[in-house]
Every structure is written in C-alpha cells, then in structure tokens.
C-alpha cells in the first residue's frame, strides 16, 4: 500500500503546480468563448447568459459547497490509516447525499424557471437559459464528489485532466450551439451557450469516472501489501455509514454556509443591479448589456491571474490541516508566507498591465474598448482578490469556517447595500455596482487577514508589500512610456505585446534587485528540484 501511495500522492508544491498548470490552460482556453461569444451573440446575449448563471451557482453551492472539502478531509484521514475500504464508503455516502440533493433542486429549478425569469429578473428571455442549465446540476454534483475523493488522496491529476477536457469540449459546443440557435433569436442563442456548458460537464464527469475505476483496479492489484502495512498502523474504532454521514454533514455544512453567502450575494447582485439600473432610467436591453460586459468580460479578465491563488487554496487545505493536527506552527507559517507571497508577487504585474493597457487589451480581446473604463477602475484593487482565496482556505483548514462565513457575510451585506444606493443613481449607473464590488473585495480580504493573524499569531511581511508596490509603480511608468512614446509598429497587437513585455521585464528586474524574488525560488519547484 505504501508503494501505491507514493505513486499517486503529490507534495504541496507538486499538487499546486498540477492544478496551476490545468488552471492556466483552462483560463487561457476560457478566453476563447469570452472573445468569440460576444462577437456571435453580442453583449446583450452575454448578459442573458450571465443573468441566469447566478441561480445555477446558488443551486450548485447548496449541493456541493462543502461536500467535496469534507470528503477530501475524511478520505485523507482514511488513507493515512491505510483504510481504502473506508475511503470508498465515504465516497459512496457523499455520492448518495449529493445526488439526492441534486434531484430535488433540479425539480425545483424546472418548476420555478418561469417565475424566476419573469418576476425576479427584469428580462423574461432568461427563461431558456435557465432551462438549459438544469441538466448540469446532477452532473456537477457527481463530478465534485469524485474531485474531493482524489484530492483527499492528494492526487490532483484526475481533477486537472477532467477540468482541461471539460473546458475544451465546453468551448466547442458552447460556440457551436449558440451559433446554430442564433437564427431563432437572442434568447435561444444564450440558451445554446448554456447547453454547450452542459456537454463539457458531461465530458469532465466521464474522465473522473474513468480515473476512479482505473485507480480502483490499481488498488486491488496491491492489496497483498496492505495486510502487513495495516498491522503497523493503529486501527481506529469502526464506524458505520450513519457516522460517516454525520461527520460529512458536520464538516460540510459550515463550509457550505460560508459559500452560500458568496453565491447568494452574487445572485442578489445580479437581481439588484438589474433593478437599480432600471431605477436609474437605463433601458432593459442596455442594462442587460452593461451587466453582461461587467460579469462576462471585465471580471473574468481580472480573475485570470487568480488561477494561482485558486490552486494554492486547494492545496493549502490538506497541507495546513496536517500541520495543524501535528501542532506544527512553523510549517503553518511557512505555508502561509509561501501562498501569500506567490499570490501577491505573481498577481501584481497583471494588475498594472490591466490598468495601463486597458484600452488596447479590451479592444484586442472584445473588438471594442467600451469595457476599458470598467477594467481600469477595478484593476488596482485586483490584488485583494488574489490574496483572498489563500486566506479563506487557511481559515477553513484551521477549523475556523465560521470566521470565514462571518467575514464574507459582512462584505456581502455592504456590497448589496452599496449597489442599491449607488447603481440606482443616474450619475453612477453600472459604476455604482463596480464601486460596491471593489469595497467588498477590500473589506473581506482585510477581515480574512485579520482573522488569520489573530488565530495563528501570523506576522505579515510589510517589506514584501513595499517592494511589490515599488515594482508596480516603476513598471506602470515604464509601460506607459513605452506604449505611448516608443512606436515599434502601427499594428495594435504588436505594440501592445511590446509594451506588455517591457513592463514585465521591468517588474521582474526590480523584484529581483529588491530581493522580492531570487534564483533560489526556482530550486523549490520541479523540475529544478531533484530532491524528494
């Protein structure tokens, strides 16, 4: 059994890098529909797609919010005791719970689709998109459980493979279906895009199932080793299926509650933003278009560098949980410094680039620069989003999901109030919603940071913040000068790439000179690190 675990299990850095590689590929591929879809169905069609999506997120959060994390935690414990039979029992219990919830909420979504689209939202055309998303509920529920199982075994490869294949299949069918259904109208085209997402989710689920049954065969092939190994491992009291379910619920409910706050906040944000823009005198079609530009174009661009933060957050949970169980505070502090430093240092140059080169970036990606003012307004505050994920993961791993829930709830309440107050005023409009999102990201990140600092007596390295800020300022000044004063080509994309490259080189140079990054950092990462 020990041989099998060595083959499948990855270290904290390796697991992060696997998820990071998949995440980068997914984010880069994900920009294909972000760029092409608006050209097929326009910003208004993207708005219809985005208006229905928050409801899907709420339903998925209820079903899978904390269950995958609970499964990962419980499976990790079972694998540590060399009890694969218990791991499979945890998996079966999680599947039963998730599928039961999925069937209930799928029926609820189908019955309430008409009411949601006509009463809660301001655009009844969302009905078709809403119907198109319902088949995904059960599929995502199954996939989430299997991902939690593999993460509990600290094997990130199945999750990475399934997510990459899901993205590729989703992009193809999303664009194809929207193009096929466009002659029937904008509402059907948006629904076609949602159906394409469903096809991608099916492909991702099939990959996970294939990986699971392959792993099952490998486990059975090494069972002769397990008897001798288990004799040396203290056996815990056997637990029945009911106790597994109770513990699963005990871990998952607080995490689900915390994520529900974020999902409900997103849902209320879409509803209140649409109604506030209507109060500001903006026509329904224009409001849908503005909201589609914000949620479907600007925010995904801002979140692109956050792929590292997301990967770090997933890998942090088992790593910090293990260190906390052993009362290993130095390792906890080390992991936190690594995660926050990586999130900050890697996200900073992207924030500068999106602020300085917002107009050419939006023009090249989306065919027009109308969204550039939104991007420029939000870019300086993107760093708060990048460090928020590792901080929240730390609170969950250290058994403080209640604090994360409280912090997220406070931020959500303030965001909704600000949207209602600002977006309903004609002089602000959609920018009122942007201000609210910025305030939310700053507040929640600071609250999470305070909670982590007070919980583990964690000391932030102010010098890293000062060095990063200095590198950002110098990079921004150099990048602006290069783009506006040094003409290397009349072609916009060549000029953009030249200025962006020079800016990144300046940033890396300043970061290296100041000691923010060093050549030793590469020695910690495979393939440079040959040590086991």
Short mmCIF file of C-alpha atoms in Angstrom, two decimals:
data_model
loop_
_atom_site.label_atom_id
_atom_site.label_comp_id
_atom_site.label_asym_id
_atom_site.label_seq_id
_atom_site.Cartn_x
_atom_site.Cartn_y
_atom_site.Cartn_z
CA UNK A 1 0.00 0.00 0.00
CA UNK A 2 2.91 2.31 0.74
CA UNK A 3 4.16 1.82 -2.82
CA UNK A 4 0.79 2.78 -4.24
CA UNK A 5 0.55 5.95 -2.15
CA UNK A 6 3.98 7.08 -3.31
CA UNK A 7 2.92 6.66 -6.92
CA UNK A 8 -0.28 8.66 -6.58
CA UNK A 9 0.38 11.19 -3.82
CA UNK A 10 1.89 14.56 -4.63
CA UNK A 11 3.56 17.09 -2.34
CA UNK A 12 2.09 20.52 -1.59
CA UNK A 13 4.18 22.20 -4.30
CA UNK A 14 3.62 19.42 -6.84
CA UNK A 15 -0.13 19.40 -6.24
CA UNK A 16 -0.25 23.16 -6.57
CA UNK A 17 1.74 23.08 -9.80
CA UNK A 18 -0.50 20.41 -11.32
CA UNK A 19 -3.62 22.41 -10.51
CA UNK A 20 -1.87 25.61 -11.59
CA UNK A 21 -0.94 24.15 -14.99
CA UNK A 22 -4.51 22.98 -15.52
CA UNK A 23 -5.88 26.26 -14.23
CA UNK A 24 -3.69 28.35 -16.54
CA UNK A 25 -4.68 26.22 -19.51
CA UNK A 26 -8.36 26.47 -18.57
CA UNK A 27 -8.20 30.24 -18.08
CA UNK A 28 -6.40 30.76 -21.36
CA UNK A 29 -8.80 28.46 -23.21
CA UNK A 30 -11.68 30.07 -21.37
CA UNK A 31 -10.94 33.36 -23.05
CA UNK A 32 -11.80 31.86 -26.42
CA UNK A 33 -15.56 31.98 -25.69
CA UNK A 34 -15.09 35.27 -23.82
CA UNK A 35 -13.71 36.73 -27.04
CA UNK A 36 -15.77 34.85 -29.63
CA UNK A 37 -19.16 34.61 -27.88
CA UNK A 38 -19.75 38.40 -27.72
CA UNK A 39 -18.99 38.53 -31.43
CA UNK A 40 -21.65 35.86 -32.06
CA UNK A 41 -24.47 36.91 -29.72
CA UNK A 42 -23.30 40.38 -28.65
CA UNK A 43 -23.05 41.89 -25.17
CA UNK A 44 -26.82 41.60 -24.81
CA UNK A 45 -26.72 37.84 -25.40
CA UNK A 46 -23.83 37.52 -22.94
CA UNK A 47 -25.95 39.45 -20.46
CA UNK A 48 -28.80 36.94 -20.82
CA UNK A 49 -26.33 34.13 -20.19
CA UNK A 50 -24.84 35.88 -17.15
CA UNK A 51 -28.21 36.77 -15.61
CA UNK A 52 -29.20 33.12 -15.38
CA UNK A 53 -25.82 31.88 -14.18
CA UNK A 54 -26.00 33.14 -10.54
CA UNK A 55 -29.06 30.94 -9.89
CA UNK A 56 -27.09 27.94 -11.12
CA UNK A 57 -24.23 28.83 -8.76
CA UNK A 58 -26.59 29.03 -5.78
CA UNK A 59 -28.04 25.59 -6.51
CA UNK A 60 -24.60 24.08 -7.04
CA UNK A 61 -23.32 25.65 -3.84
CA UNK A 62 -26.15 24.08 -1.85
CA UNK A 63 -25.38 20.66 -3.34
CA UNK A 64 -21.58 20.69 -3.47
CA UNK A 65 -20.49 23.70 -1.39
CA UNK A 66 -18.75 21.84 1.42
CA UNK A 67 -19.19 18.18 0.50
CA UNK A 68 -16.03 17.88 -1.69
CA UNK A 69 -13.89 19.52 1.00
CA UNK A 70 -15.38 17.25 3.68
CA UNK A 71 -14.77 14.19 1.51
CA UNK A 72 -11.18 15.31 0.85
CA UNK A 73 -10.54 15.75 4.56
CA UNK A 74 -12.12 12.42 5.57
CA UNK A 75 -10.53 10.44 2.74
CA UNK A 76 -7.12 11.91 3.62
CA UNK A 77 -7.57 10.63 7.18
CA UNK A 78 -8.68 7.20 5.96
CA UNK A 79 -5.78 6.93 3.53
CA UNK A 80 -3.41 7.97 6.30
CA UNK A 81 -4.71 4.97 8.29
CA UNK A 82 -4.32 2.78 5.14
CA UNK A 83 -8.06 2.03 5.00
CA UNK A 84 -9.14 2.23 1.34
CA UNK A 85 -12.38 0.46 2.23
CA UNK A 86 -13.34 3.40 4.44
CA UNK A 87 -12.36 5.83 1.67
CA UNK A 88 -14.78 4.12 -0.69
CA UNK A 89 -17.51 4.16 1.98
CA UNK A 90 -17.01 7.92 2.35
CA UNK A 91 -17.22 8.28 -1.42
CA UNK A 92 -20.46 6.30 -1.63
CA UNK A 93 -22.03 8.28 1.20
CA UNK A 94 -21.05 11.55 -0.43
CA UNK A 95 -22.46 10.45 -3.78
CA UNK A 96 -25.78 9.43 -2.21
CA UNK A 97 -26.09 12.76 -0.41
CA UNK A 98 -25.12 14.88 -3.43
CA UNK A 99 -27.34 13.02 -5.90
CA UNK A 100 -30.33 13.22 -3.55
CA UNK A 101 -29.90 16.98 -3.24
CA UNK A 102 -29.30 17.28 -6.99
CA UNK A 103 -32.55 15.53 -7.92
CA UNK A 104 -34.54 17.71 -5.52
CA UNK A 105 -33.10 21.00 -6.73
CA UNK A 106 -33.31 20.02 -10.40
CA UNK A 107 -37.05 19.50 -9.99
CA UNK A 108 -37.30 22.77 -8.04
CA UNK A 109 -35.41 24.66 -10.76
CA UNK A 110 -37.64 23.33 -13.52
CA UNK A 111 -40.81 24.25 -11.64
CA UNK A 112 -39.64 27.76 -10.74
CA UNK A 113 -37.96 28.70 -14.05
CA UNK A 114 -40.87 30.76 -15.33
CA UNK A 115 -41.37 32.62 -12.05
CA UNK A 116 -37.64 33.40 -11.66
CA UNK A 117 -37.28 34.76 -15.19
CA UNK A 118 -40.44 36.89 -15.14
CA UNK A 119 -40.65 38.04 -11.51
CA UNK A 120 -37.14 38.13 -10.02
CA UNK A 121 -35.26 39.17 -13.14
CA UNK A 122 -36.05 42.05 -15.42
CA UNK A 123 -35.65 40.11 -18.67
CA UNK A 124 -38.03 37.20 -19.33
CA UNK A 125 -35.75 35.91 -22.10
CA UNK A 126 -33.55 34.39 -19.39
CA UNK A 127 -36.12 31.54 -19.16
CA UNK A 128 -34.49 29.48 -21.92
CA UNK A 129 -31.02 29.87 -20.41
CA UNK A 130 -32.43 28.82 -17.05
CA UNK A 131 -33.96 25.66 -18.53
CA UNK A 132 -30.72 24.91 -20.38
CA UNK A 133 -28.69 24.88 -17.18
CA UNK A 134 -30.81 22.40 -15.16
CA UNK A 135 -29.28 19.17 -16.58
CA UNK A 136 -25.90 20.31 -15.24
CA UNK A 137 -26.96 20.18 -11.58
CA UNK A 138 -26.68 16.40 -11.18
CA UNK A 139 -23.59 16.17 -13.39
CA UNK A 140 -21.67 18.77 -11.40
CA UNK A 141 -22.75 17.10 -8.15
CA UNK A 142 -21.19 13.78 -9.18
CA UNK A 143 -18.01 15.40 -10.51
CA UNK A 144 -17.50 17.44 -7.33
CA UNK A 145 -17.66 14.33 -5.13
CA UNK A 146 -15.07 12.46 -7.19
CA UNK A 147 -12.78 15.50 -7.22
CA UNK A 148 -12.97 15.64 -3.44
CA UNK A 149 -12.11 11.93 -3.27
CA UNK A 150 -8.99 12.32 -5.43
CA UNK A 151 -7.90 15.47 -3.57
CA UNK A 152 -8.22 13.54 -0.31
CA UNK A 153 -5.78 11.02 -1.74
CA UNK A 154 -3.57 14.02 -2.64
CA UNK A 155 -3.74 13.03 -6.28
CA UNK A 156 -4.54 16.18 -8.25
CA UNK A 157 -4.03 14.66 -11.72
CA UNK A 158 -7.62 13.39 -12.25
CA UNK A 159 -9.09 16.79 -11.31
CA UNK A 160 -6.65 18.53 -13.64
CA UNK A 161 -7.32 16.19 -16.58
CA UNK A 162 -11.10 16.37 -16.22
CA UNK A 163 -11.13 20.15 -15.93
CA UNK A 164 -8.97 20.61 -19.05
CA UNK A 165 -11.07 18.22 -21.15
CA UNK A 166 -14.28 19.78 -19.83
CA UNK A 167 -13.03 23.22 -20.87
CA UNK A 168 -12.08 22.12 -24.39
CA UNK A 169 -15.39 20.32 -25.02
CA UNK A 170 -17.38 23.16 -23.44
CA UNK A 171 -15.79 25.81 -25.63
CA UNK A 172 -16.51 23.93 -28.85
CA UNK A 173 -20.15 23.11 -28.10
CA UNK A 174 -20.84 26.44 -26.42
CA UNK A 175 -19.88 28.39 -29.52
CA UNK A 176 -21.41 25.86 -31.92
CA UNK A 177 -24.78 25.65 -30.20
CA UNK A 178 -25.06 29.43 -29.80
CA UNK A 179 -24.27 29.88 -33.49
CA UNK A 180 -26.80 27.19 -34.51
CA UNK A 181 -29.59 28.70 -32.40
CA UNK A 182 -28.87 32.35 -33.17
CA UNK A 183 -31.38 32.47 -36.10
CA UNK A 184 -34.12 31.61 -33.57
CA UNK A 185 -33.34 34.70 -31.52
CA UNK A 186 -31.00 36.05 -28.86
CA UNK A 187 -32.69 34.11 -26.04
CA UNK A 188 -32.20 30.77 -27.81
CA UNK A 189 -28.59 31.63 -28.66
CA UNK A 190 -27.81 32.30 -24.97
CA UNK A 191 -29.56 29.04 -24.05
CA UNK A 192 -27.43 27.24 -26.64
CA UNK A 193 -24.30 28.55 -24.94
CA UNK A 194 -25.54 27.11 -21.65
CA UNK A 195 -26.26 23.74 -23.28
CA UNK A 196 -22.69 23.70 -24.54
CA UNK A 197 -21.51 24.08 -20.95
CA UNK A 198 -23.61 21.02 -20.07
CA UNK A 199 -21.87 18.91 -22.73
CA UNK A 200 -18.50 19.93 -21.31
CA UNK A 201 -19.54 18.97 -17.78
CA UNK A 202 -20.58 15.52 -19.02
CA UNK A 203 -17.14 15.02 -20.59
CA UNK A 204 -15.39 16.08 -17.37
CA UNK A 205 -17.52 13.69 -15.30
CA UNK A 206 -16.72 10.77 -17.61
CA UNK A 207 -12.99 11.42 -17.23
CA UNK A 208 -13.30 11.35 -13.44
CA UNK A 209 -15.26 8.09 -13.54
CA UNK A 210 -12.65 6.52 -15.82
CA UNK A 211 -9.87 7.68 -13.49
CA UNK A 212 -11.69 6.29 -10.47
CA UNK A 213 -12.20 2.81 -11.92
CA UNK A 214 -8.59 2.77 -13.12
CA UNK A 215 -7.44 3.67 -9.62
CA UNK A 216 -9.71 1.01 -8.16
CA UNK A 217 -8.02 -1.67 -10.28
CA UNK A 218 -4.58 -0.46 -9.19
CA UNK A 219 -5.66 -0.53 -5.53
CA UNK A 220 -6.81 -4.12 -5.88
CA UNK A 221 -3.56 -5.11 -7.56
CA UNK A 222 -1.57 -4.00 -4.47
CA UNK A 223 -3.86 -5.45 -1.78
CA UNK A 224 -1.24 -8.09 -0.83
CA UNK A 225 0.85 -5.25 0.58
CA UNK A 226 -1.96 -3.84 2.69
CA UNK A 227 -2.19 -6.57 5.32
CA UNK A 228 1.37 -6.12 6.55
CA UNK A 229 1.07 -2.37 6.46
CA UNK A 230 -2.17 -2.19 8.38
CA UNK A 231 -0.68 -4.27 11.22
CA UNK A 232 1.74 -1.45 11.96
CA UNK A 233 -0.95 1.24 11.88
CA UNK A 234 -3.16 1.82 14.93
CA UNK A 235 -6.72 0.98 13.98
CA UNK A 236 -9.50 3.29 14.99
CA UNK A 237 -12.93 2.21 16.04
CA UNK A 238 -15.02 1.05 13.05
CA UNK A 239 -17.69 3.50 12.01
CA UNK A 240 -20.95 2.73 10.30
CA UNK A 241 -22.49 4.57 7.38
CA UNK A 242 -24.56 6.75 9.69
CA UNK A 243 -21.48 8.05 11.50
CA UNK A 244 -19.82 8.76 8.16
CA UNK A 245 -22.86 10.77 7.08
CA UNK A 246 -22.99 12.71 10.36
CA UNK A 247 -19.32 13.64 10.16
CA UNK A 248 -19.68 14.51 6.49
CA UNK A 249 -22.53 16.86 7.33
CA UNK A 250 -20.68 18.27 10.32
CA UNK A 251 -17.74 19.32 8.18
CA UNK A 252 -19.62 20.34 5.04
CA UNK A 253 -22.49 22.40 6.48
CA UNK A 254 -20.35 25.29 7.88
CA UNK A 255 -18.32 25.43 4.65
CA UNK A 256 -21.48 25.32 2.55
CA UNK A 257 -22.98 28.11 4.63
CA UNK A 258 -19.94 30.28 4.00
CA UNK A 259 -20.02 29.65 0.27
CA UNK A 260 -23.77 30.17 0.20
CA UNK A 261 -23.20 33.72 1.37
CA UNK A 262 -20.98 34.35 -1.65
CA UNK A 263 -23.39 32.64 -4.07
CA UNK A 264 -26.46 34.40 -2.69
CA UNK A 265 -24.53 37.65 -2.78
CA UNK A 266 -23.79 37.05 -6.47
CA UNK A 267 -27.44 36.19 -7.09
CA UNK A 268 -28.73 39.26 -5.27
CA UNK A 269 -26.10 41.31 -7.04
CA UNK A 270 -27.48 40.29 -10.45
CA UNK A 271 -31.10 40.97 -9.40
CA UNK A 272 -30.46 44.26 -7.58
CA UNK A 273 -28.06 45.55 -10.22
CA UNK A 274 -30.64 44.99 -12.96
CA UNK A 275 -33.38 46.67 -10.92
CA UNK A 276 -31.13 49.52 -9.79
CA UNK A 277 -30.12 50.27 -13.37
CA UNK A 278 -33.80 50.31 -14.25
CA UNK A 279 -34.39 52.84 -11.45
CA UNK A 280 -31.56 54.91 -12.89
CA UNK A 281 -33.55 55.14 -16.13
CA UNK A 282 -31.49 52.69 -18.17
CA UNK A 283 -33.50 50.57 -20.62
CA UNK A 284 -33.72 46.81 -20.02
CA UNK A 285 -31.67 45.83 -23.08
CA UNK A 286 -28.96 48.37 -22.24
CA UNK A 287 -28.86 47.28 -18.59
CA UNK A 288 -28.53 43.64 -19.62
CA UNK A 289 -25.73 44.60 -22.00
CA UNK A 290 -23.85 46.56 -19.31
CA UNK A 291 -24.17 43.76 -16.78
CA UNK A 292 -23.01 41.25 -19.39
CA UNK A 293 -19.95 43.38 -20.13
CA UNK A 294 -19.08 43.61 -16.43
CA UNK A 295 -19.63 39.97 -15.45
CA UNK A 296 -18.81 38.31 -18.78
CA UNK A 297 -15.83 40.37 -19.93
CA UNK A 298 -14.23 42.57 -17.26
CA UNK A 299 -14.35 40.38 -14.15
CA UNK A 300 -13.11 37.19 -15.92
CA UNK A 301 -10.17 39.21 -17.18
CA UNK A 302 -9.42 40.43 -13.64
CA UNK A 303 -9.65 36.90 -12.26
CA UNK A 304 -7.28 35.40 -14.85
CA UNK A 305 -4.14 35.83 -12.66
CA UNK A 306 -6.12 34.41 -9.74
CA UNK A 307 -5.64 30.89 -11.11
CA UNK A 308 -2.53 30.58 -8.93
CA UNK A 309 -4.45 31.71 -5.84
CA UNK A 310 -7.16 29.14 -6.54
CA UNK A 311 -4.57 26.37 -6.95
CA UNK A 312 -2.83 27.42 -3.75
CA UNK A 313 -6.15 27.44 -1.88
CA UNK A 314 -6.96 23.86 -2.92
CA UNK A 315 -3.50 22.59 -1.95
CA UNK A 316 -3.40 24.58 1.29
CA UNK A 317 -6.37 22.80 2.89
CA UNK A 318 -4.80 19.31 3.27
CA UNK A 319 -1.35 20.76 3.91
CA UNK A 320 -2.43 23.13 6.70
CA UNK A 321 -4.84 20.55 8.14
CA UNK A 322 -1.98 18.07 8.51
CA UNK A 323 0.31 20.67 10.09
CA UNK A 324 -2.42 21.86 12.47
CA UNK A 325 -3.14 18.29 13.58
CA UNK A 326 0.56 17.95 14.48
CA UNK A 327 0.62 21.42 16.13
CA UNK A 328 3.40 22.36 13.71
CA UNK A 329 3.15 26.16 13.80
CA UNK A 330 6.40 26.79 11.87
CA UNK A 331 5.08 24.80 8.91
CA UNK A 332 1.74 26.64 9.07
CA UNK A 333 3.55 30.00 8.99
CA UNK A 334 5.85 28.83 6.21
CA UNK A 335 2.95 27.66 4.03
CA UNK A 336 1.05 30.90 4.61
CA UNK A 337 4.07 33.03 3.70
CA UNK A 338 4.61 30.96 0.55
CA UNK A 339 0.97 31.22 -0.52
CA UNK A 340 0.52 34.93 0.13
CA UNK A 341 3.87 35.86 -1.39
CA UNK A 342 3.21 33.85 -4.55
CA UNK A 343 -0.30 35.30 -4.91
CA UNK A 344 0.94 38.86 -4.39
CA UNK A 345 4.10 38.74 -6.50
CA UNK A 346 2.52 36.95 -9.47
CA UNK A 347 -0.69 38.99 -9.47
CA UNK A 348 0.92 42.43 -9.25
CA UNK A 349 2.25 42.76 -12.84
CA UNK A 350 -1.11 41.68 -14.28
CA UNK A 351 -2.90 44.34 -12.24
CA UNK A 352 -0.53 47.00 -13.60
CA UNK A 353 -0.90 45.75 -17.18
CA UNK A 354 -4.72 45.78 -16.98
CA UNK A 355 -4.66 49.34 -15.63
CA UNK A 356 -2.12 50.89 -18.00
CA UNK A 357 -3.10 48.98 -21.17
CA UNK A 358 -6.83 48.60 -20.52
CA UNK A 359 -7.95 50.15 -23.84
CA UNK A 360 -5.77 48.12 -26.24
CA UNK A 361 -6.38 44.97 -24.18
CA UNK A 362 -10.18 45.28 -24.37
CA UNK A 363 -10.01 46.32 -28.00
CA UNK A 364 -7.92 43.29 -28.95
CA UNK A 365 -9.95 40.80 -26.92
CA UNK A 366 -13.51 42.02 -27.37
CA UNK A 367 -13.40 44.06 -30.57
CA UNK A 368 -14.09 47.41 -28.86
CA UNK A 369 -12.73 49.44 -25.96
CA UNK A 370 -16.08 50.24 -24.32
CA UNK A 371 -15.29 48.00 -21.35
CA UNK A 372 -11.84 49.56 -20.78
CA UNK A 373 -13.01 52.18 -18.20
CA UNK A 374 -14.54 49.40 -16.08
CA UNK A 375 -11.35 47.35 -16.26
CA UNK A 376 -9.12 50.31 -15.43
CA UNK A 377 -11.27 51.20 -12.43
CA UNK A 378 -11.11 47.70 -10.95
CA UNK A 379 -7.53 46.69 -11.86
CA UNK A 380 -5.70 48.43 -8.96
CA UNK A 381 -7.82 46.52 -6.44
CA UNK A 382 -7.40 43.10 -8.07
CA UNK A 383 -4.58 42.20 -5.66
CA UNK A 384 -7.11 41.95 -2.84
CA UNK A 385 -8.92 39.26 -4.82
CA UNK A 386 -5.71 37.33 -5.46
CA UNK A 387 -4.73 37.03 -1.77
CA UNK A 388 -8.30 36.45 -0.55
CA UNK A 389 -8.51 32.79 -1.66
CA UNK A 390 -5.45 31.54 0.30
CA UNK A 391 -6.62 33.42 3.41
CA UNK A 392 -10.09 31.87 3.24
CA UNK A 393 -8.62 28.41 2.63
CA UNK A 394 -6.42 28.85 5.71
CA UNK A 395 -9.43 29.63 7.91
CA UNK A 396 -11.25 26.54 6.63
CA UNK A 397 -8.20 24.29 7.04
CA UNK A 398 -7.64 25.55 10.59
CA UNK A 399 -11.24 24.69 11.54
CA UNK A 400 -12.46 28.27 11.55
CA UNK A 401 -15.08 28.24 8.75
CA UNK A 402 -17.35 30.31 10.99
CA UNK A 403 -14.98 33.25 10.84
CA UNK A 404 -14.76 33.00 7.06
CA UNK A 405 -18.57 32.88 6.94
CA UNK A 406 -18.91 35.96 9.14
CA UNK A 407 -16.35 37.96 7.14
CA UNK A 408 -17.98 37.03 3.83
CA UNK A 409 -21.44 37.86 5.19
CA UNK A 410 -20.38 41.33 6.33
CA UNK A 411 -18.82 42.06 2.95
CA UNK A 412 -21.87 40.75 1.08
CA UNK A 413 -24.31 42.90 3.08
CA UNK A 414 -22.27 46.04 2.47
CA UNK A 415 -21.90 45.24 -1.24
CA UNK A 416 -25.64 44.76 -1.76
CA UNK A 417 -26.45 47.98 0.10
CA UNK A 418 -23.92 49.95 -1.96
CA UNK A 419 -25.26 48.53 -5.23
CA UNK A 420 -28.79 49.52 -4.27
CA UNK A 421 -27.72 53.02 -3.23
CA UNK A 422 -25.21 53.82 -5.99
CA UNK A 423 -26.31 51.88 -9.10
CA UNK A 424 -29.81 53.37 -8.88
CA UNK A 425 -28.40 56.88 -9.31
CA UNK A 426 -28.09 58.01 -12.95
CA UNK A 427 -24.70 59.63 -12.39
CA UNK A 428 -23.22 56.29 -11.31
CA UNK A 429 -25.18 53.55 -13.09
CA UNK A 430 -23.11 50.41 -13.64
CA UNK A 431 -20.11 52.11 -12.00
CA UNK A 432 -22.05 52.11 -8.74
CA UNK A 433 -22.04 48.31 -8.90
CA UNK A 434 -18.31 48.36 -9.64
CA UNK A 435 -17.63 50.53 -6.58
CA UNK A 436 -19.62 48.09 -4.45
CA UNK A 437 -17.63 45.09 -5.77
CA UNK A 438 -14.34 46.89 -5.06
CA UNK A 439 -15.37 47.74 -1.48
CA UNK A 440 -16.45 44.13 -0.95
CA UNK A 441 -13.14 42.67 -2.15
CA UNK A 442 -11.10 45.02 0.05
CA UNK A 443 -13.21 44.54 3.16
CA UNK A 444 -13.46 40.73 3.01
CA UNK A 445 -9.73 40.34 2.34
CA UNK A 446 -8.81 42.59 5.28
CA UNK A 447 -11.21 40.74 7.58
CA UNK A 448 -9.82 37.36 6.49
CA UNK A 449 -6.28 38.65 7.01
CA UNK A 450 -7.08 39.93 10.49
CA UNK A 451 -8.68 36.59 11.39
CA UNK A 452 -5.65 34.59 10.24
CA UNK A 453 -3.19 36.93 12.00
CA UNK A 454 -5.07 36.74 15.30
CA UNK A 455 -5.63 32.97 15.03
CA UNK A 456 -2.05 31.79 14.48
CA UNK A 457 -0.09 34.90 15.55
CA UNK A 458 0.91 35.27 11.93
CA UNK A 459 3.11 38.26 11.09
CA UNK A 460 2.74 39.85 7.69
CA UNK A 461 5.93 40.89 5.93
CA UNK A 462 5.41 44.58 5.32
CA UNK A 463 8.68 44.73 3.38
CA UNK A 464 7.18 42.45 0.72
CA UNK A 465 4.24 44.82 0.32
CA UNK A 466 6.55 47.84 -0.02
CA UNK A 467 8.79 46.08 -2.55
CA UNK A 468 5.80 44.89 -4.59
CA UNK A 469 4.24 48.36 -4.59
CA UNK A 470 7.52 49.95 -5.71
CA UNK A 471 7.95 47.42 -8.52
CA UNK A 472 4.36 48.06 -9.65
CA UNK A 473 4.83 51.83 -9.77
CA UNK A 474 8.07 51.63 -11.76
CA UNK A 475 6.59 49.02 -14.09
CA UNK A 476 3.50 51.17 -14.69
CA UNK A 477 5.51 54.28 -15.51
CA UNK A 478 7.81 52.37 -17.86
CA UNK A 479 4.98 50.55 -19.56
CA UNK A 480 3.00 53.73 -20.21
CA UNK A 481 6.08 55.47 -21.65
CA UNK A 482 6.89 52.53 -23.94
CA UNK A 483 3.34 52.21 -25.26
CA UNK A 484 2.80 55.93 -25.92
CA UNK A 485 6.30 57.11 -26.89
CA UNK A 486 8.17 54.19 -28.48
CA UNK A 487 6.40 53.15 -31.67
CA UNK A 488 7.64 49.81 -32.95
CA UNK A 489 4.65 49.05 -35.19
CA UNK A 490 1.40 50.56 -36.42
CA UNK A 491 -0.25 47.21 -35.68
CA UNK A 492 -2.00 47.46 -32.34
CA UNK A 493 -1.36 43.95 -31.09
CA UNK A 494 2.39 44.18 -31.81
CA UNK A 495 2.64 47.49 -29.97
CA UNK A 496 0.62 46.02 -27.08
CA UNK A 497 2.79 42.91 -26.78
CA UNK A 498 5.96 45.01 -26.93
CA UNK A 499 4.81 47.34 -24.15
CA UNK A 500 3.49 44.47 -22.04
CA UNK A 501 6.75 42.52 -22.38
CA UNK A 502 8.91 45.51 -21.48
CA UNK A 503 6.69 46.18 -18.47
CA UNK A 504 7.02 42.61 -17.19
CA UNK A 505 10.80 42.70 -17.69
CA UNK A 506 10.99 45.92 -15.68
CA UNK A 507 8.88 44.38 -12.91
CA UNK A 508 10.96 41.21 -12.72
CA UNK A 509 14.16 43.25 -12.69
CA UNK A 510 13.00 45.45 -9.81
CA UNK A 511 11.67 42.41 -7.93
CA UNK A 512 15.00 40.62 -8.33
CA UNK A 513 17.11 43.61 -7.33
CA UNK A 514 14.97 44.25 -4.26
CA UNK A 515 15.11 40.60 -3.19
CA UNK A 516 11.39 40.03 -3.69
CA UNK A 517 12.25 37.05 -5.89
CA UNK A 518 15.50 35.11 -6.18
CA UNK A 519 17.05 32.28 -8.14
CA UNK A 520 16.56 30.07 -5.07
CA UNK A 521 12.82 30.19 -5.68
CA UNK A 522 13.31 28.03 -8.76
CA UNK A 523 15.13 25.41 -6.72
CA UNK A 524 11.93 24.80 -4.76
CA UNK A 525 9.98 23.88 -7.87
CA UNK A 526 10.17 20.79 -10.07
CA UNK A 527 11.86 20.06 -12.42
CA UNK A 528 14.64 22.18 -10.89
CA UNK A 529 14.35 20.48 -7.52
CA UNK A 530 15.55 16.90 -7.86
CA UNK A 531 15.28 16.11 -4.17
CA UNK A 532 12.48 14.02 -2.83
#
